[in-house]
């Protein structure tokens, strides 16, 4: 008997996506993406437990039992977030070790390791930078704190990208060949996808959930943190350099790193298209609400669902995801700058 998830994909999702799937190109044959390197019943469950289930479970426990991200938190919010990040780090480390022990070469070549690096590396680098900054007398109220946060994230994600391109089989060739040989298709798909993305996430979502607890009337902590350095009370030179830093992170670095980690690595680790599509959307929501403001999670889950669908429609070619994500971020950034300057 076929598994539930394979049956679901073959009977429902596959026919629908087949109608939308991009035409087969030479790059898909020369540098094909393999969705079923791992079994979803074994390695897939290890991956989902360490990458999704444990962070998801503790996020909601911390939010609703310990009141994280509220004024009535049982323990200070900074301590709760530190504990949550520690749990996430331990969980990812365990997952990394389990995959590494099972098949080191497949773990590296498939790119699955990139996801765990995406969690572990930024946390470790942030810990070191925060420790050094604290010893130097820099606290959260310091004017250089926003820059430290952004450039620490940039440094960490650049390192993750280096590891991804160095070890993952065909990743660099797939992206470069797609940009070289199929740039017209890339341009058309990205423009359409970014427009749909923006319309659904910023338009339809807000219209549907207007005046509800799920509305976007209040900014998420993730968005508010990014905008802190643009406040009008700061010197113009400061704000311009901060805007440049935001551009580097949200347009040049983060979209590529996030898509390689949460789509290219994720679908490989899960080992099932249907399960991968659902869970990558859930993780994308967790990724952007780690401080506990889970009332904003559905909006990010919708974004993750769109980007996961693009990955399947493009036959596992992360080039389309990366540029769609970057284009969407650029639109949002332009809107943000127009309001702040």
CSV table of C-alpha atoms in Angstrom, one decimal:
chain,number,residue,atom,x,y,z
A,1,UNK,CA,0.0,0.0,0.0
A,2,UNK,CA,1.3,3.4,-0.9
A,3,UNK,CA,2.0,5.8,1.9
A,4,UNK,CA,-0.5,8.4,2.7
A,5,UNK,CA,1.8,11.3,1.7
A,6,UNK,CA,2.9,9.7,-1.6
A,7,UNK,CA,-0.7,8.9,-2.4
A,8,UNK,CA,-1.7,12.5,-1.6
A,9,UNK,CA,0.9,13.8,-3.8
A,10,UNK,CA,0.2,11.5,-6.7
A,11,UNK,CA,-3.6,11.8,-6.6
A,12,UNK,CA,-4.0,15.5,-5.8
A,13,UNK,CA,-0.9,17.7,-5.6
A,14,UNK,CA,1.0,16.2,-8.6
A,15,UNK,CA,-1.8,16.7,-11.2
A,16,UNK,CA,-2.4,20.2,-10.1
A,17,UNK,CA,1.3,21.2,-10.0
A,18,UNK,CA,1.9,19.4,-13.3
A,19,UNK,CA,-0.4,22.0,-15.0
A,20,UNK,CA,1.6,24.8,-13.5
A,21,UNK,CA,5.1,23.2,-13.8
A,22,UNK,CA,7.7,25.1,-15.8
A,23,UNK,CA,8.7,23.5,-19.2
A,24,UNK,CA,11.5,21.0,-18.9
A,25,UNK,CA,14.8,22.6,-19.7
A,26,UNK,CA,18.3,21.2,-20.2
A,27,UNK,CA,19.4,22.5,-16.8
A,28,UNK,CA,16.8,20.3,-15.1
A,29,UNK,CA,18.3,17.3,-16.8
A,30,UNK,CA,21.9,18.1,-16.4
A,31,UNK,CA,21.6,19.3,-12.8
A,32,UNK,CA,18.4,17.7,-11.6
A,33,UNK,CA,17.1,18.1,-8.0
A,34,UNK,CA,16.4,14.8,-6.3
A,35,UNK,CA,13.4,14.9,-3.9
A,36,UNK,CA,13.6,11.4,-2.7
A,37,UNK,CA,17.2,10.8,-1.6
A,38,UNK,CA,16.0,10.1,2.0
A,39,UNK,CA,13.0,8.1,3.2
A,40,UNK,CA,10.4,10.3,4.8
A,41,UNK,CA,9.6,7.5,7.2
A,42,UNK,CA,13.1,7.4,8.8
A,43,UNK,CA,15.4,10.3,8.0
A,44,UNK,CA,12.5,12.5,7.2
A,45,UNK,CA,11.0,12.0,10.7
A,46,UNK,CA,14.4,12.7,12.2
A,47,UNK,CA,14.6,15.9,10.2
A,48,UNK,CA,11.1,17.1,11.0
A,49,UNK,CA,11.5,16.3,14.7
A,50,UNK,CA,14.7,18.2,15.2
A,51,UNK,CA,14.0,21.0,12.6
A,52,UNK,CA,10.3,21.6,13.1
A,53,UNK,CA,8.5,19.7,15.9
A,54,UNK,CA,10.7,20.6,18.8
A,55,UNK,CA,11.0,24.4,17.9
A,56,UNK,CA,7.3,24.5,17.1
A,57,UNK,CA,6.3,22.9,20.4
A,58,UNK,CA,8.5,25.0,22.6
A,59,UNK,CA,7.6,28.2,20.8
A,60,UNK,CA,3.9,27.7,21.7
A,61,UNK,CA,4.7,26.5,25.2
A,62,UNK,CA,6.9,29.6,25.8
A,63,UNK,CA,4.3,31.9,24.3
A,64,UNK,CA,1.2,30.7,26.0
A,65,UNK,CA,2.4,29.0,29.2
A,66,UNK,CA,5.3,31.4,30.0
A,67,UNK,CA,3.8,34.5,28.2
A,68,UNK,CA,6.9,35.2,26.1
A,69,UNK,CA,6.6,38.3,24.0
A,70,UNK,CA,4.1,39.9,26.4
A,71,UNK,CA,4.4,42.4,29.2
A,72,UNK,CA,3.4,39.7,31.7
A,73,UNK,CA,6.1,37.1,30.9
A,74,UNK,CA,6.7,34.6,33.7
A,75,UNK,CA,10.5,35.1,33.2
A,76,UNK,CA,12.1,38.1,31.5
A,77,UNK,CA,11.6,38.0,27.8
A,78,UNK,CA,15.3,38.2,27.1
A,79,UNK,CA,15.8,35.1,29.2
A,80,UNK,CA,12.9,33.2,27.6
A,81,UNK,CA,14.3,34.0,24.2
A,82,UNK,CA,17.8,32.9,25.2
A,83,UNK,CA,16.4,29.6,26.5
A,84,UNK,CA,14.3,29.1,23.4
A,85,UNK,CA,17.3,29.7,21.1
A,86,UNK,CA,19.3,27.3,23.2
A,87,UNK,CA,16.7,24.6,22.8
A,88,UNK,CA,16.5,25.2,19.1
A,89,UNK,CA,20.3,25.0,18.9
A,90,UNK,CA,20.5,21.7,20.8
A,91,UNK,CA,17.8,20.2,18.7
A,92,UNK,CA,19.5,21.2,15.4
A,93,UNK,CA,22.8,19.9,16.7
A,94,UNK,CA,21.3,16.5,17.5
A,95,UNK,CA,19.7,16.4,14.0
A,96,UNK,CA,23.0,17.4,12.4
A,97,UNK,CA,24.8,14.6,14.3
A,98,UNK,CA,22.2,12.0,13.5
A,99,UNK,CA,22.3,12.7,9.7
A,100,UNK,CA,26.1,13.0,9.8
A,101,UNK,CA,26.5,9.6,11.5
A,102,UNK,CA,24.1,7.8,9.1
A,103,UNK,CA,25.7,8.9,5.8
A,104,UNK,CA,28.2,11.8,5.9
A,105,UNK,CA,28.6,12.1,2.1
A,106,UNK,CA,24.9,12.0,1.3
A,107,UNK,CA,24.3,14.6,4.1
A,108,UNK,CA,26.7,17.0,2.5
A,109,UNK,CA,26.1,16.3,-1.2
A,110,UNK,CA,22.3,16.5,-0.8
A,111,UNK,CA,22.6,19.9,0.9
A,112,UNK,CA,20.5,18.8,3.8
A,113,UNK,CA,23.3,19.9,6.2
A,114,UNK,CA,22.7,23.5,5.1
A,115,UNK,CA,19.5,23.7,7.0
A,116,UNK,CA,21.2,22.8,10.3
A,117,UNK,CA,24.1,25.2,9.5
A,118,UNK,CA,21.5,27.9,8.9
A,119,UNK,CA,20.3,27.4,12.5
A,120,UNK,CA,23.6,26.6,14.3
A,121,UNK,CA,26.1,29.0,12.7
A,122,UNK,CA,24.1,32.3,13.2
A,123,UNK,CA,23.4,31.3,16.8
A,124,UNK,CA,27.0,30.6,17.6
A,125,UNK,CA,28.3,33.7,15.9
A,126,UNK,CA,25.7,35.8,17.6
A,127,UNK,CA,26.6,34.4,21.0
A,128,UNK,CA,30.3,35.3,20.4
A,129,UNK,CA,29.5,38.8,19.1
A,130,UNK,CA,27.0,39.5,22.0
A,131,UNK,CA,29.6,38.3,24.5
A,132,UNK,CA,32.3,40.5,23.1
A,133,UNK,CA,29.9,43.5,22.8
A,134,UNK,CA,28.8,43.0,26.5
A,135,UNK,CA,32.4,42.9,27.7
A,136,UNK,CA,32.9,46.1,25.7
A,137,UNK,CA,30.0,47.8,27.4
A,138,UNK,CA,27.6,47.7,24.4
A,139,UNK,CA,24.0,47.0,25.4
A,140,UNK,CA,20.7,46.9,23.5
A,141,UNK,CA,20.2,50.6,23.8
A,142,UNK,CA,23.5,51.4,22.2
A,143,UNK,CA,23.3,53.1,18.8
A,144,UNK,CA,25.6,50.5,17.3
A,145,UNK,CA,23.4,47.6,18.5
A,146,UNK,CA,21.2,47.5,15.4
A,147,UNK,CA,24.3,47.4,13.2
A,148,UNK,CA,25.8,44.6,15.2
A,149,UNK,CA,22.6,42.6,14.8
A,150,UNK,CA,22.4,43.1,11.1
A,151,UNK,CA,26.0,42.6,10.2
A,152,UNK,CA,26.3,39.6,12.5
A,153,UNK,CA,23.5,38.0,10.6
A,154,UNK,CA,25.1,39.0,7.2
A,155,UNK,CA,28.4,37.4,8.3
A,156,UNK,CA,26.7,34.2,9.5
A,157,UNK,CA,24.6,33.8,6.4
A,158,UNK,CA,27.5,34.5,4.0
A,159,UNK,CA,29.4,31.7,5.8
A,160,UNK,CA,26.4,29.4,5.4
A,161,UNK,CA,26.2,30.2,1.7
A,162,UNK,CA,29.9,29.4,1.3
A,163,UNK,CA,29.4,26.0,2.9
A,164,UNK,CA,26.3,25.4,0.8
A,165,UNK,CA,28.0,26.2,-2.5
A,166,UNK,CA,31.1,24.3,-1.6
A,167,UNK,CA,29.5,21.0,-0.6
A,168,UNK,CA,26.1,20.7,-2.2
A,169,UNK,CA,26.2,18.8,-5.5
A,170,UNK,CA,25.2,20.9,-8.5
A,171,UNK,CA,23.8,23.8,-6.6
A,172,UNK,CA,26.2,26.4,-8.0
A,173,UNK,CA,25.9,25.0,-11.6
A,174,UNK,CA,22.1,24.8,-11.4
A,175,UNK,CA,21.8,28.4,-10.4
A,176,UNK,CA,24.4,29.8,-12.8
A,177,UNK,CA,23.2,27.7,-15.8
A,178,UNK,CA,19.6,28.7,-15.2
A,179,UNK,CA,20.6,32.4,-15.1
A,180,UNK,CA,22.7,32.0,-18.2
A,181,UNK,CA,20.4,29.8,-20.4
A,182,UNK,CA,16.9,30.5,-19.1
A,183,UNK,CA,17.1,34.1,-18.0
A,184,UNK,CA,14.0,35.1,-20.0
A,185,UNK,CA,11.9,32.4,-18.3
A,186,UNK,CA,13.4,33.4,-14.9
A,187,UNK,CA,12.5,37.1,-15.5
A,188,UNK,CA,8.9,36.2,-16.5
A,189,UNK,CA,8.3,33.8,-13.6
A,190,UNK,CA,9.9,36.1,-11.0
A,191,UNK,CA,7.8,39.1,-12.0
A,192,UNK,CA,4.6,37.1,-12.0
A,193,UNK,CA,5.5,35.2,-8.8
A,194,UNK,CA,6.5,38.3,-6.9
A,195,UNK,CA,3.3,40.1,-7.9
A,196,UNK,CA,1.2,37.1,-6.8
A,197,UNK,CA,3.3,36.9,-3.6
A,198,UNK,CA,2.8,40.6,-2.8
A,199,UNK,CA,-0.9,40.5,-3.6
A,200,UNK,CA,-1.6,37.5,-1.4
A,201,UNK,CA,0.6,38.3,1.5
A,202,UNK,CA,0.1,42.1,1.7
A,203,UNK,CA,-3.3,42.4,0.0
A,204,UNK,CA,-5.6,39.4,0.3
A,205,UNK,CA,-4.3,38.4,3.7
A,206,UNK,CA,-4.9,41.8,5.3
A,207,UNK,CA,-8.3,42.1,3.7
A,208,UNK,CA,-9.4,38.7,5.0
A,209,UNK,CA,-8.1,39.1,8.5
A,210,UNK,CA,-8.8,42.8,9.0
A,211,UNK,CA,-9.8,43.7,12.5
A,212,UNK,CA,-9.0,40.2,13.8
A,213,UNK,CA,-6.2,39.1,16.1
A,214,UNK,CA,-4.4,37.7,13.0
A,215,UNK,CA,-4.4,41.1,11.2
A,216,UNK,CA,-1.2,43.0,10.5
A,217,UNK,CA,-2.3,46.2,12.2
A,218,UNK,CA,0.6,45.8,14.6
A,219,UNK,CA,4.1,45.0,13.2
A,220,UNK,CA,5.7,41.7,14.0
A,221,UNK,CA,8.8,41.8,16.3
A,222,UNK,CA,10.8,40.7,13.3
A,223,UNK,CA,9.7,43.6,11.2
A,224,UNK,CA,10.0,46.1,14.0
A,225,UNK,CA,13.5,45.0,14.8
A,226,UNK,CA,14.5,45.6,11.2
A,227,UNK,CA,13.1,49.1,11.3
A,228,UNK,CA,14.6,50.3,14.6
A,229,UNK,CA,17.6,51.9,12.9
A,230,UNK,CA,15.4,54.0,10.6
A,231,UNK,CA,13.6,56.0,13.3
A,232,UNK,CA,13.5,59.7,12.5
A,233,UNK,CA,15.1,60.7,15.8
A,234,UNK,CA,18.5,59.3,14.5
A,235,UNK,CA,21.0,61.3,12.4
A,236,UNK,CA,20.5,61.2,8.7
A,237,UNK,CA,23.9,59.6,8.0
A,238,UNK,CA,23.1,56.9,10.6
A,239,UNK,CA,19.8,56.1,8.9
A,240,UNK,CA,21.3,56.0,5.4
A,241,UNK,CA,24.0,53.6,6.4
A,242,UNK,CA,21.4,51.5,8.3
A,243,UNK,CA,19.3,51.5,5.1
A,244,UNK,CA,22.3,50.3,3.2
A,245,UNK,CA,22.8,47.5,5.8
A,246,UNK,CA,19.2,46.5,5.5
A,247,UNK,CA,19.5,46.3,1.7
A,248,UNK,CA,22.6,44.1,1.9
A,249,UNK,CA,20.8,41.7,4.4
A,250,UNK,CA,17.3,41.6,3.0
A,251,UNK,CA,18.0,41.7,-0.7
A,252,UNK,CA,21.5,40.4,-1.4
A,253,UNK,CA,22.1,37.8,1.4
A,254,UNK,CA,19.0,36.6,3.3
A,255,UNK,CA,16.7,35.6,0.4
A,256,UNK,CA,19.4,33.3,-1.2
A,257,UNK,CA,20.4,31.9,2.2
A,258,UNK,CA,16.9,31.3,3.4
A,259,UNK,CA,15.7,29.7,0.2
A,260,UNK,CA,18.7,27.3,0.0
A,261,UNK,CA,18.2,26.4,3.7
A,262,UNK,CA,14.4,26.3,3.9
A,263,UNK,CA,13.5,25.0,0.4
A,264,UNK,CA,16.6,23.4,-1.2
A,265,UNK,CA,17.8,21.7,2.0
A,266,UNK,CA,14.3,21.2,3.5
A,267,UNK,CA,12.8,19.2,0.7
A,268,UNK,CA,15.9,17.0,0.5
A,269,UNK,CA,15.8,16.3,4.2
A,270,UNK,CA,12.1,15.6,4.4
A,271,UNK,CA,12.1,13.2,1.4
A,272,UNK,CA,8.5,13.8,0.4
A,273,UNK,CA,7.0,16.6,-1.7
A,274,UNK,CA,3.6,16.9,0.0
A,275,UNK,CA,5.1,16.7,3.5
A,276,UNK,CA,7.8,19.1,2.5
A,277,UNK,CA,5.4,21.7,1.1
A,278,UNK,CA,3.4,21.7,4.3
A,279,UNK,CA,6.3,21.7,6.8
A,280,UNK,CA,8.5,24.2,5.0
A,281,UNK,CA,5.6,26.7,5.3
A,282,UNK,CA,5.2,25.9,9.0
A,283,UNK,CA,8.9,26.4,9.6
A,284,UNK,CA,9.0,29.6,7.7
A,285,UNK,CA,6.3,30.9,10.1
A,286,UNK,CA,8.4,29.8,13.1
A,287,UNK,CA,11.5,31.3,11.6
A,288,UNK,CA,10.0,34.8,11.6
A,289,UNK,CA,8.2,34.6,15.0
A,290,UNK,CA,10.9,33.2,17.2
A,291,UNK,CA,10.5,36.0,19.7
A,292,UNK,CA,7.0,34.6,20.5
A,293,UNK,CA,4.7,36.9,18.6
A,294,UNK,CA,2.9,33.9,17.1
A,295,UNK,CA,-0.2,36.0,16.2
A,296,UNK,CA,1.8,36.9,13.1
A,297,UNK,CA,2.7,33.3,12.2
A,298,UNK,CA,-0.1,32.7,9.7
A,299,UNK,CA,1.1,35.5,7.4
A,300,UNK,CA,4.6,34.0,7.2
A,301,UNK,CA,3.2,30.5,6.8
A,302,UNK,CA,1.3,31.7,3.7
A,303,UNK,CA,4.5,33.2,2.4
A,304,UNK,CA,6.3,29.8,3.0
A,305,UNK,CA,3.5,28.0,1.2
A,306,UNK,CA,3.9,30.2,-1.8
A,307,UNK,CA,7.6,29.8,-1.9
A,308,UNK,CA,7.4,26.1,-1.4
A,309,UNK,CA,5.0,25.9,-4.3
A,310,UNK,CA,7.4,27.8,-6.5
A,311,UNK,CA,10.1,25.3,-5.6
A,312,UNK,CA,7.9,22.4,-6.8
A,313,UNK,CA,6.7,24.2,-9.9
A,314,UNK,CA,10.3,25.0,-10.9
A,315,UNK,CA,11.2,21.3,-10.5
A,316,UNK,CA,13.4,22.0,-7.5
A,317,UNK,CA,15.3,24.9,-9.0
A,318,UNK,CA,16.0,27.3,-6.1
A,319,UNK,CA,17.0,30.1,-8.5
A,320,UNK,CA,13.3,31.0,-9.0
A,321,UNK,CA,12.7,31.0,-5.2
A,322,UNK,CA,15.7,33.1,-4.5
A,323,UNK,CA,14.9,35.9,-7.0
A,324,UNK,CA,11.2,35.9,-6.2
A,325,UNK,CA,12.0,36.2,-2.5
A,326,UNK,CA,14.5,39.0,-3.2
A,327,UNK,CA,12.1,40.9,-5.5
A,328,UNK,CA,9.3,40.7,-2.9
A,329,UNK,CA,11.7,41.9,-0.2
A,330,UNK,CA,12.8,44.8,-2.5
A,331,UNK,CA,9.2,45.9,-2.9
A,332,UNK,CA,8.6,45.9,0.8
A,333,UNK,CA,11.9,47.7,1.4
A,334,UNK,CA,11.0,50.4,-1.1
A,335,UNK,CA,7.7,50.9,0.6
A,336,UNK,CA,9.4,51.0,4.0
A,337,UNK,CA,12.0,53.6,2.9
A,338,UNK,CA,9.3,55.8,1.3
A,339,UNK,CA,7.6,56.0,4.7
A,340,UNK,CA,10.8,56.5,6.7
A,341,UNK,CA,12.6,59.1,4.5
